[in-house]
CSV table of C-alpha atoms in Angstrom, one decimal:
chain,number,residue,atom,x,y,z
A,62,MET,CA,139.2,7.0,6.5
A,63,LYS,CA,137.6,9.7,8.6
A,64,LYS,CA,138.2,12.2,5.8
A,65,ASN,CA,136.2,10.0,3.4
A,66,PHE,CA,133.4,9.6,5.9
A,67,PHE,CA,133.0,13.3,6.4
A,68,LEU,CA,133.1,13.9,2.7
A,69,ALA,CA,130.2,11.4,2.2
A,70,VAL,CA,128.2,13.0,5.0
A,71,GLY,CA,128.8,16.4,3.4
A,72,LEU,CA,127.7,15.2,0.0
A,73,LEU,CA,124.4,13.7,1.4
A,74,PHE,CA,123.7,16.9,3.3
A,75,SER,CA,124.3,18.9,0.1
A,76,MET,CA,121.9,16.8,-1.9
A,77,SER,CA,119.3,17.0,0.8
A,78,THR,CA,119.7,20.8,1.0
A,79,GLN,CA,119.4,21.1,-2.8
A,80,ALA,CA,116.2,19.1,-2.8
A,81,GLN,CA,114.7,21.3,-0.1
A,82,ILE,CA,115.7,24.4,-2.1
A,83,PHE,CA,114.1,23.0,-5.3
A,84,ASP,CA,110.9,22.3,-3.3
A,85,ILE,CA,110.8,25.9,-2.2
A,86,ILE,CA,111.3,27.1,-5.8
A,87,LYS,CA,108.5,24.9,-7.1
A,88,SER,CA,106.2,26.2,-4.4
A,89,ALA,CA,107.1,29.8,-5.2
A,90,VAL,CA,106.5,29.2,-8.9
A,91,LYS,CA,103.1,27.7,-8.2
A,92,ASP,CA,102.1,30.6,-5.9
A,93,LYS,CA,103.2,33.1,-8.5
A,94,THR,CA,102.0,31.6,-11.8
A,95,GLY,CA,99.6,28.8,-10.8
A,96,VAL,CA,101.8,26.3,-12.7
A,97,ASP,CA,102.5,23.1,-10.7
A,98,LEU,CA,105.9,21.8,-11.7
A,99,ASN,CA,105.0,18.4,-10.2
A,100,VAL,CA,102.5,17.7,-13.0
A,101,PRO,CA,104.1,16.0,-16.0
A,102,VAL,CA,103.9,17.8,-19.3
A,103,LYS,CA,103.4,16.6,-22.9
A,104,ASN,CA,105.9,17.2,-25.6
A,105,ASN,CA,104.1,20.4,-26.6
A,106,GLY,CA,104.5,21.8,-23.1
A,107,THR,CA,100.9,21.4,-22.0
A,108,LYS,CA,99.9,19.5,-18.9
A,109,THR,CA,98.4,16.1,-19.3
A,110,THR,CA,94.6,15.9,-18.8
A,111,THR,CA,93.9,12.2,-19.3
A,112,THR,CA,91.9,11.8,-16.1
A,113,THR,CA,89.9,14.9,-16.8
A,114,THR,CA,89.1,13.9,-20.4
A,115,THR,CA,88.0,10.4,-19.4
A,116,SER,CA,85.7,11.9,-16.8
A,117,THR,CA,84.3,14.4,-19.3
A,118,GLN,CA,83.6,11.6,-21.8
A,119,THR,CA,81.8,9.5,-19.2
A,120,ASN,CA,79.7,12.4,-18.1
A,121,LYS,CA,78.9,13.3,-21.7
A,122,SER,CA,77.7,9.7,-22.4
A,123,SER,CA,75.6,9.6,-19.2
A,124,ALA,CA,74.1,13.0,-20.0
A,125,ASN,CA,73.1,12.0,-23.5
A,126,LEU,CA,71.4,8.8,-22.3
A,127,GLY,CA,69.9,10.8,-19.5
A,128,ASN,CA,68.0,12.8,-22.2
A,129,LEU,CA,66.2,9.6,-23.2
A,130,THR,CA,63.3,8.1,-21.4
A,131,SER,CA,63.3,4.4,-20.4
A,132,THR,CA,60.4,3.9,-22.9
A,133,GLN,CA,62.4,5.4,-25.7
A,134,ILE,CA,65.4,3.3,-25.0
A,135,SER,CA,63.3,0.1,-24.8
A,136,SER,CA,61.4,1.0,-28.0
A,137,GLY,CA,64.6,1.8,-29.9
A,138,LEU,CA,66.2,-1.5,-29.0
A,139,LYS,CA,63.1,-3.5,-29.7
A,140,GLU,CA,62.7,-1.9,-33.1
A,141,ALA,CA,66.4,-2.5,-34.0
A,142,LEU,CA,66.0,-6.2,-33.0
A,143,SER,CA,62.7,-6.6,-34.9
A,144,MET,CA,64.3,-5.1,-38.0
A,145,GLY,CA,67.2,-7.4,-37.7
A,146,VAL,CA,65.0,-10.5,-37.3
A,147,THR,CA,62.6,-9.5,-40.1
A,148,ASP,CA,65.3,-8.6,-42.6
A,149,GLY,CA,67.4,-11.7,-41.6
A,150,VAL,CA,64.6,-14.2,-41.9
A,151,LYS,CA,63.3,-12.6,-45.1
A,152,LYS,CA,66.7,-12.9,-46.8
A,153,LEU,CA,67.3,-16.5,-45.7
A,154,ALA,CA,63.9,-17.9,-46.4
A,155,ILE,CA,64.2,-17.7,-50.2
A,156,THR,CA,65.8,-19.9,-52.7
A,157,ASP,CA,69.6,-19.6,-52.3
A,158,GLY,CA,69.1,-17.6,-49.1
A,159,PHE,CA,71.6,-19.9,-47.4
A,160,PHE,CA,73.1,-21.6,-50.4
A,161,LYS,CA,74.5,-18.5,-52.1
A,162,ASN,CA,75.3,-16.5,-49.0
A,163,GLU,CA,78.8,-17.4,-48.1
A,164,ALA,CA,78.4,-15.9,-44.6
A,165,VAL,CA,75.8,-18.5,-43.6
A,166,LYS,CA,76.1,-21.3,-46.3
A,167,ILE,CA,75.8,-24.7,-44.7
A,168,LEU,CA,78.9,-26.8,-45.7
A,169,MET,CA,79.5,-30.5,-45.7
A,170,PRO,CA,79.4,-31.8,-42.2
A,171,GLU,CA,83.0,-32.5,-40.9
A,172,LYS,CA,82.3,-36.2,-40.5
A,173,LEU,CA,81.2,-36.4,-44.1
A,174,ARG,CA,84.0,-34.4,-45.7
A,175,LYS,CA,85.9,-37.6,-46.5
A,176,ILE,CA,82.9,-38.7,-48.5
A,177,ASP,CA,83.1,-35.4,-50.4
A,178,THR,CA,86.8,-36.0,-51.2
A,179,THR,CA,86.1,-39.6,-52.3
A,180,LEU,CA,83.2,-38.6,-54.6
A,181,ARG,CA,85.2,-35.9,-56.3
A,182,SER,CA,88.2,-38.3,-56.7
A,183,ILE,CA,86.0,-40.7,-58.7
A,184,GLY,CA,84.4,-38.0,-60.8
A,185,MET,CA,81.2,-37.6,-58.8
A,186,GLY,CA,81.7,-34.0,-57.6
A,187,SER,CA,78.3,-33.0,-58.9
A,188,LEU,CA,76.6,-35.5,-56.6
A,189,ALA,CA,78.5,-34.0,-53.6
A,190,ASP,CA,77.5,-30.5,-54.7
A,191,GLU,CA,73.9,-31.6,-54.9
A,192,GLY,CA,74.1,-33.0,-51.4
A,193,VAL,CA,75.3,-29.7,-49.9
A,194,LYS,CA,72.7,-27.7,-51.9
A,195,LEU,CA,69.9,-29.9,-50.4
A,196,LEU,CA,71.1,-29.2,-46.9
A,197,ASN,CA,70.8,-25.5,-47.6
A,198,ARG,CA,67.4,-25.9,-49.2
A,199,ALA,CA,66.2,-27.6,-46.0
A,200,ALA,CA,67.4,-24.6,-43.9
A,201,GLU,CA,65.8,-22.1,-46.3
A,202,ASP,CA,62.5,-24.0,-45.9
A,203,ALA,CA,62.7,-24.2,-42.1
A,204,VAL,CA,63.9,-20.8,-41.1
A,205,THR,CA,60.5,-19.1,-41.1
A,206,GLU,CA,59.8,-21.0,-37.8
A,207,ALA,CA,62.2,-18.5,-36.1
A,208,ALA,CA,60.0,-15.4,-36.5
A,209,PRO,CA,57.3,-16.0,-33.8
A,210,ILE,CA,59.9,-17.2,-31.2
A,211,PHE,CA,62.0,-14.1,-31.8
A,212,THR,CA,58.9,-11.8,-31.6
A,213,ASN,CA,58.0,-13.3,-28.1
A,214,ALA,CA,61.6,-12.7,-26.8
A,215,ILE,CA,61.7,-9.1,-28.1
A,216,THR,CA,58.3,-8.3,-26.6
A,217,SER,CA,59.4,-9.6,-23.2
A,218,MET,CA,62.6,-7.4,-23.0
A,219,THR,CA,62.7,-5.3,-19.8
A,220,ILE,CA,63.8,-1.7,-19.4
A,221,THR,CA,66.9,-2.8,-17.6
A,222,ASP,CA,67.7,-5.3,-20.4
A,223,ALA,CA,67.3,-2.4,-23.0
A,224,LYS,CA,69.7,0.0,-21.1
A,225,ASN,CA,72.4,-2.7,-20.7
A,226,ILE,CA,72.1,-3.7,-24.4
A,227,LEU,CA,72.3,0.0,-25.6
A,228,LEU,CA,75.5,0.5,-23.7
A,229,GLY,CA,76.9,-2.9,-24.6
A,230,SER,CA,79.0,-4.2,-27.5
A,231,ASN,CA,78.1,-4.2,-31.2
A,232,ASN,CA,76.2,-7.5,-30.9
A,233,ALA,CA,74.8,-7.1,-27.3
A,234,ALA,CA,71.2,-7.2,-28.6
A,235,THR,CA,71.9,-10.3,-30.6
A,236,SER,CA,73.6,-12.0,-27.7
A,237,TYR,CA,70.5,-11.2,-25.5
A,238,LEU,CA,68.2,-12.7,-28.1
A,239,GLN,CA,70.4,-15.8,-28.4
A,240,GLY,CA,70.3,-16.4,-24.7
A,241,LYS,CA,66.5,-16.0,-24.6
A,242,THR,CA,65.7,-18.1,-27.7
A,243,GLN,CA,68.4,-20.7,-28.4
A,244,SER,CA,66.8,-23.7,-26.7
A,245,GLN,CA,63.3,-22.8,-28.0
A,246,LEU,CA,64.6,-22.4,-31.6
A,247,PHE,CA,66.3,-25.8,-31.5
A,248,SER,CA,63.1,-27.4,-30.3
A,249,ALA,CA,61.0,-25.7,-32.9
A,250,PHE,CA,63.5,-26.1,-35.7
A,251,GLN,CA,64.4,-29.8,-35.3
A,252,PRO,CA,61.1,-31.3,-36.4
A,253,LYS,CA,60.8,-28.6,-39.1
A,254,VAL,CA,64.3,-29.3,-40.4
A,255,LYS,CA,63.5,-33.0,-40.4
A,256,ALA,CA,60.4,-32.5,-42.5
A,257,SER,CA,62.3,-30.1,-44.8
A,258,LEU,CA,65.1,-32.6,-45.3
A,259,GLY,CA,62.5,-35.1,-46.4
A,260,LYS,CA,60.6,-32.5,-48.5
A,261,VAL,CA,63.7,-31.5,-50.6
A,262,GLY,CA,65.0,-35.1,-50.8
A,263,ALA,CA,68.1,-34.4,-48.8
A,264,ASP,CA,67.6,-37.3,-46.3
A,265,THR,CA,67.3,-39.9,-49.1
A,266,LEU,CA,70.2,-38.6,-51.0
A,267,TRP,CA,72.5,-38.5,-48.0
A,268,LYS,CA,71.5,-42.0,-46.9
A,269,ASN,CA,72.4,-43.3,-50.3
A,270,LEU,CA,75.7,-41.4,-50.3
A,271,ILE,CA,76.8,-42.6,-46.9
A,272,SER,CA,75.7,-46.2,-47.6
A,273,LYS,CA,77.7,-46.2,-50.9
A,274,TYR,CA,80.7,-44.7,-49.3
A,275,ASN,CA,80.7,-47.2,-46.4
A,276,THR,CA,80.3,-50.1,-48.9
A,277,PHE,CA,83.1,-48.7,-51.1
A,278,THR,CA,85.6,-48.1,-48.3
A,279,GLY,CA,84.5,-50.7,-45.7
A,280,GLN,CA,84.1,-47.9,-43.1
A,281,SER,CA,81.1,-47.1,-41.0
A,282,VAL,CA,80.5,-43.3,-41.2
A,283,THR,CA,77.4,-41.9,-39.7
A,284,THR,CA,76.1,-38.5,-38.7
A,285,ASP,CA,72.9,-36.8,-37.5
A,286,LEU,CA,72.0,-34.5,-40.4
A,287,ASN,CA,68.9,-33.2,-38.7
A,288,GLU,CA,70.8,-32.0,-35.7
A,289,TYR,CA,73.6,-30.6,-37.8
A,290,VAL,CA,71.3,-28.6,-40.2
A,291,THR,CA,69.2,-27.4,-37.3
A,292,THR,CA,72.2,-26.0,-35.5
A,293,GLU,CA,73.6,-24.4,-38.7
A,294,THR,CA,70.2,-22.8,-39.5
A,295,ILE,CA,70.1,-21.2,-36.1
A,296,ASN,CA,73.7,-19.9,-36.4
A,297,GLY,CA,72.8,-18.4,-39.8
A,298,VAL,CA,69.8,-16.5,-38.4
A,299,PHE,CA,71.9,-15.0,-35.6
A,300,LYS,CA,74.7,-14.1,-38.0
A,301,MET,CA,72.2,-12.1,-40.0
A,302,VAL,CA,70.7,-10.4,-37.0
A,303,ALA,CA,74.1,-9.5,-35.6
A,304,ASP,CA,75.1,-7.9,-39.0
A,305,LYS,CA,71.9,-5.8,-38.9
A,306,GLU,CA,72.5,-4.7,-35.3
A,307,SER,CA,76.1,-3.7,-36.0
A,308,GLY,CA,75.0,-1.7,-39.0
A,309,ILE,CA,72.4,0.2,-37.0
A,310,ARG,CA,74.9,0.9,-34.2
A,311,ASN,CA,77.7,2.1,-36.5
A,312,THR,CA,76.0,3.5,-39.6
A,313,PRO,CA,73.6,6.4,-39.2
A,314,ALA,CA,72.1,5.9,-42.6
A,315,MET,CA,70.8,2.5,-41.5
A,316,ARG,CA,68.7,4.2,-38.7
A,317,THR,CA,65.7,4.5,-40.9
A,318,THR,CA,63.2,5.6,-38.2
A,319,SER,CA,63.1,8.5,-35.8
A,320,ILE,CA,63.3,6.4,-32.7
A,321,LEU,CA,66.4,4.6,-34.0
A,322,GLN,CA,68.0,7.9,-34.8
A,323,LYS,CA,67.2,9.3,-31.4
A,324,VAL,CA,68.4,6.3,-29.4
A,325,PHE,CA,71.5,5.3,-31.3
A,326,GLY,CA,72.4,8.9,-32.0
A,327,ALA,CA,72.5,9.4,-28.2
A,328,GLN,CA,74.8,6.4,-28.0
A,329,ASP,CA,77.1,8.1,-30.5
A,330,GLY,CA,77.3,11.1,-28.2
A,331,LYS,CA,75.4,13.3,-30.7
């Protein structure tokens, strides 16, 4: 028993001594060659530099943005947003701007999809298609109301807003615009959409469709088409603006002015 105890003590002492010796060797190697054996190495034998690289990239980004004045950053962001709004509204405010653009096309309201199914089952699919087309025609007619509201929001952007947006995600500018204009857009669009639904005959058509469906099925389906089309119109505008913003951020060829090239080129680290 005593023999085993002394063997164990001797083994521990031996391991401790080996560790101390190894520490001395590592210290000597570092003094002689400058190589720290405590630093992990990659498979190719070079020391890892993850922390240093990250720091360098951060400094590089800060340095590039530091070359821009606050006015340049603000001007670049406002120009990008203005282009997104102008192009987006222009593309949507024409015949088939919504209806033939699958990214923003307004579909049958969920509450009314059972009507769509019923109409198609009795050979009246063309009537259902016409109902959807008229919803999109109302949106195409109403969307021009967005332009002045967007313009006001873009003009009021602060220097701090601009810097945060520039360093933000691909749709940071669109999100800013959405936060500033969503409620105003709804208030401005709703009466315009209501008028547009009447102008293109969508309101009358849908009242007849819903009435016939309810009579045929004995149900009582109802929905607020004005609110639905207003919301979908606004969503469509923001989708177009977001696509433009993402393009300017990620595709140098879409930076068609010197200020866009300068501001978003700096963001790229160029």
